[in-house]
Amino acid sequence: MDERKLQILQDSLPPLLEAGLRYTLPLALLSFALGLLLAVATALIRISSWTVPRQIARFYVWVIRGTPLLVQLFIIFYGLPAAGVVLDPFIAALIGFTLSVGAYSSEIVRAAILSIHKGQWEAGYSIGMNRSQVLRRIVLPQAVRVSVPPLSNSFISLIKDTSLAAGITYVEMFRTAQQITAVTYEPLLLYSEAAAVYLLFCSVLSVLQHVLERRFERYSAI
Amino acid sequence: MIEVRDLHKAFGPLEVLKGISLSLAQGKVLVIIGPSGSGKTTLLRCLNLLETPDRGSLEIAGQRLEFKEGSGLAPKAVRALRLKTGMVFQSFNLFPHMTVLQNIMEGPVTVQRRSRAEAASQARELLGKVGLADKADAYPHQLSGGQQQRVAIARAMATAPEVLLFDEPTSALDPELVGDVLKVIRQLAFEGMTMVVVTHEMAFAADVADHLVLMDGGIILEQGPPDRVLGHAAHPRAVQFLSRLRGEEHQ
């Protein structure tokens, strides 16, 4: 590799890392946190006996899962202004990713709740608990453990999906790489470098997932 | 203490309980035996409303409930009745994410709103009673089946119920662990705890029961003092069931 390329590689690392840490990660973290709340709420509604809210939750999951994320982002950012709703790129991205995480993860949470043995509910009821006490004290803590691996998966996916926000003018890591490419004419170099930073972020997360799983192991025989 | 009148329960087209009536005085032990599918576990589960009966009435320690088809029960009444009873399950159903002590404290703290300190000291006392004082900080998976079941007994007693219900408490245990659990139940009987036990352990049933009920096909075939039910059963199906059991025991 010639010296010019090495120099470009070196010079572009700080702005890429900065964009990753200041824009990509906060967007991913915030939309994941909000998305998880939405996911738990959606999952609880879907296992409840309220017919109408259940139908609404099903409809929500159906629409979000059945349409491309990039198209959803375009509707929110480029489409909504036509209806009088103009959103900042960050807010538009946040809404889009939150809705997406909420829909996909609600299925993970729902499956995790349903995987807890019926005997756990009955044991809770038998000591006088009501449904919400059983959920809060007995079922959800166990469901969390079951859902750590699939939810980590979702989070890692989300980190990478935030690159879609480049399409709605949110200057995160990928868009930063595009901007540097526009001046240096080194797409192979810059996009590979951006890919390497994504890989680094996701590797750190995999380690965190492992730590989290270890913490739960103390009460599991398996 | 317990008064069951004409209890009916069906799962879809399958009638599991076809009019069960029985009563039990305070401090007595009722043992229910019968072939599998006879409805004995369903009857037990109706006593703390894990199953809701379709018709009939139920009274436990002054809490009276009437059941009519199609009408629900007030959640308050259901919980009041459940606090009068404690249940021990065939598969233990301990909470795996809590230590032994936390399992026992859960009812008193979360449901009865008692202080943690008070609940903890009571839990330790109960653990001593079932012979597991040294296991307070263990997780359920670190215990043998027999130990888990004894913790489950302590948990069922922690909310100070008037009646303890046992659903085949030794069926999931290795034979060598059955004795420890039966010993605890015997001790409770000796101390005057009112209990209803569904079991296959005939020798234990004969020994610990004040009142023995033999069920089959959703009805009570025979009931009375154990020596009378076991020795002088009149109903042909009861005689058949008992002789088959004896045959198995002699093998």
mmCIF file of C-alpha atoms in Angstrom, chain A residues 117-130 133 136-139 141-142 217-221, chain B residues 45 48 50 79 82-83 85-87 89 93-98 106-107 110-111 113 139 141-142 155 159:
data_model
loop_
_atom_site.group_PDB
_atom_site.id
_atom_site.type_symbol
_atom_site.label_atom_id
_atom_site.label_comp_id
_atom_site.label_asym_id
_atom_site.label_seq_id
_atom_site.Cartn_x
_atom_site.Cartn_y
_atom_site.Cartn_z
ATOM 1 C CA HIS A 117 -43.196 -23.259 32.596
ATOM 2 C CA LYS A 118 -46.862 -23.047 33.583
ATOM 3 C CA GLY A 119 -45.908 -24.407 37.010
ATOM 4 C CA GLN A 120 -44.114 -21.131 37.769
ATOM 5 C CA TRP A 121 -47.341 -19.189 37.269
ATOM 6 C CA GLU A 122 -49.232 -21.690 39.402
ATOM 7 C CA ALA A 123 -46.652 -21.565 42.187
ATOM 8 C CA GLY A 124 -46.988 -17.766 42.195
ATOM 9 C CA TYR A 125 -50.783 -17.915 42.270
ATOM 10 C CA SER A 126 -50.706 -20.545 45.005
ATOM 11 C CA ILE A 127 -48.888 -18.207 47.395
ATOM 12 C CA GLY A 128 -51.575 -15.582 46.772
ATOM 13 C CA MET A 129 -49.988 -13.462 44.031
ATOM 14 C CA ASN A 130 -52.071 -11.762 41.377
ATOM 15 C CA GLN A 133 -47.112 -9.834 40.739
ATOM 16 C CA ARG A 136 -43.063 -8.941 37.713
ATOM 17 C CA ARG A 137 -41.523 -11.169 40.368
ATOM 18 C CA ILE A 138 -41.494 -14.633 38.813
ATOM 19 C CA VAL A 139 -41.960 -14.758 35.053
ATOM 20 C CA PRO A 141 -36.962 -12.130 35.609
ATOM 21 C CA GLN A 142 -36.708 -15.629 34.148
ATOM 22 C CA GLU A 217 -25.682 -18.682 35.012
ATOM 23 C CA ARG A 218 -25.504 -18.744 38.782
ATOM 24 C CA TYR A 219 -29.082 -19.922 39.094
ATOM 25 C CA SER A 220 -29.132 -22.187 36.092
ATOM 26 C CA ALA A 221 -28.032 -25.775 36.101
ATOM 27 C CA ARG B 45 -56.525 -27.915 42.240
ATOM 28 C CA ASN B 48 -57.195 -23.358 45.719
ATOM 29 C CA LEU B 50 -56.019 -23.221 40.108
ATOM 30 C CA ARG B 79 -56.867 -14.459 46.516
ATOM 31 C CA ARG B 82 -55.598 -18.882 48.155
ATOM 32 C CA LEU B 83 -54.123 -17.272 51.243
ATOM 33 C CA THR B 85 -54.286 -22.604 51.454
ATOM 34 C CA GLY B 86 -50.714 -23.527 50.620
ATOM 35 C CA MET B 87 -49.879 -25.866 47.763
ATOM 36 C CA PHE B 89 -46.677 -29.455 43.588
ATOM 37 C CA ASN B 93 -42.058 -25.453 41.019
ATOM 38 C CA LEU B 94 -39.536 -23.550 43.078
ATOM 39 C CA PHE B 95 -38.519 -20.182 41.634
ATOM 40 C CA PRO B 96 -35.138 -20.956 40.010
ATOM 41 C CA HIS B 97 -33.901 -17.349 40.011
ATOM 42 C CA MET B 98 -34.244 -17.008 43.783
ATOM 43 C CA GLU B 106 -41.612 -14.280 48.523
ATOM 44 C CA GLY B 107 -45.210 -14.823 49.683
ATOM 45 C CA THR B 110 -44.707 -9.551 48.180
ATOM 46 C CA VAL B 111 -48.221 -10.699 49.005
ATOM 47 C CA ARG B 113 -46.368 -7.026 52.858
ATOM 48 C CA TYR B 139 -30.278 -22.020 44.549
ATOM 49 C CA HIS B 141 -30.844 -26.393 41.125
ATOM 50 C CA GLN B 142 -28.121 -27.077 43.688
ATOM 51 C CA ARG B 155 -42.651 -22.015 51.020
ATOM 52 C CA THR B 159 -47.959 -17.437 54.328
#
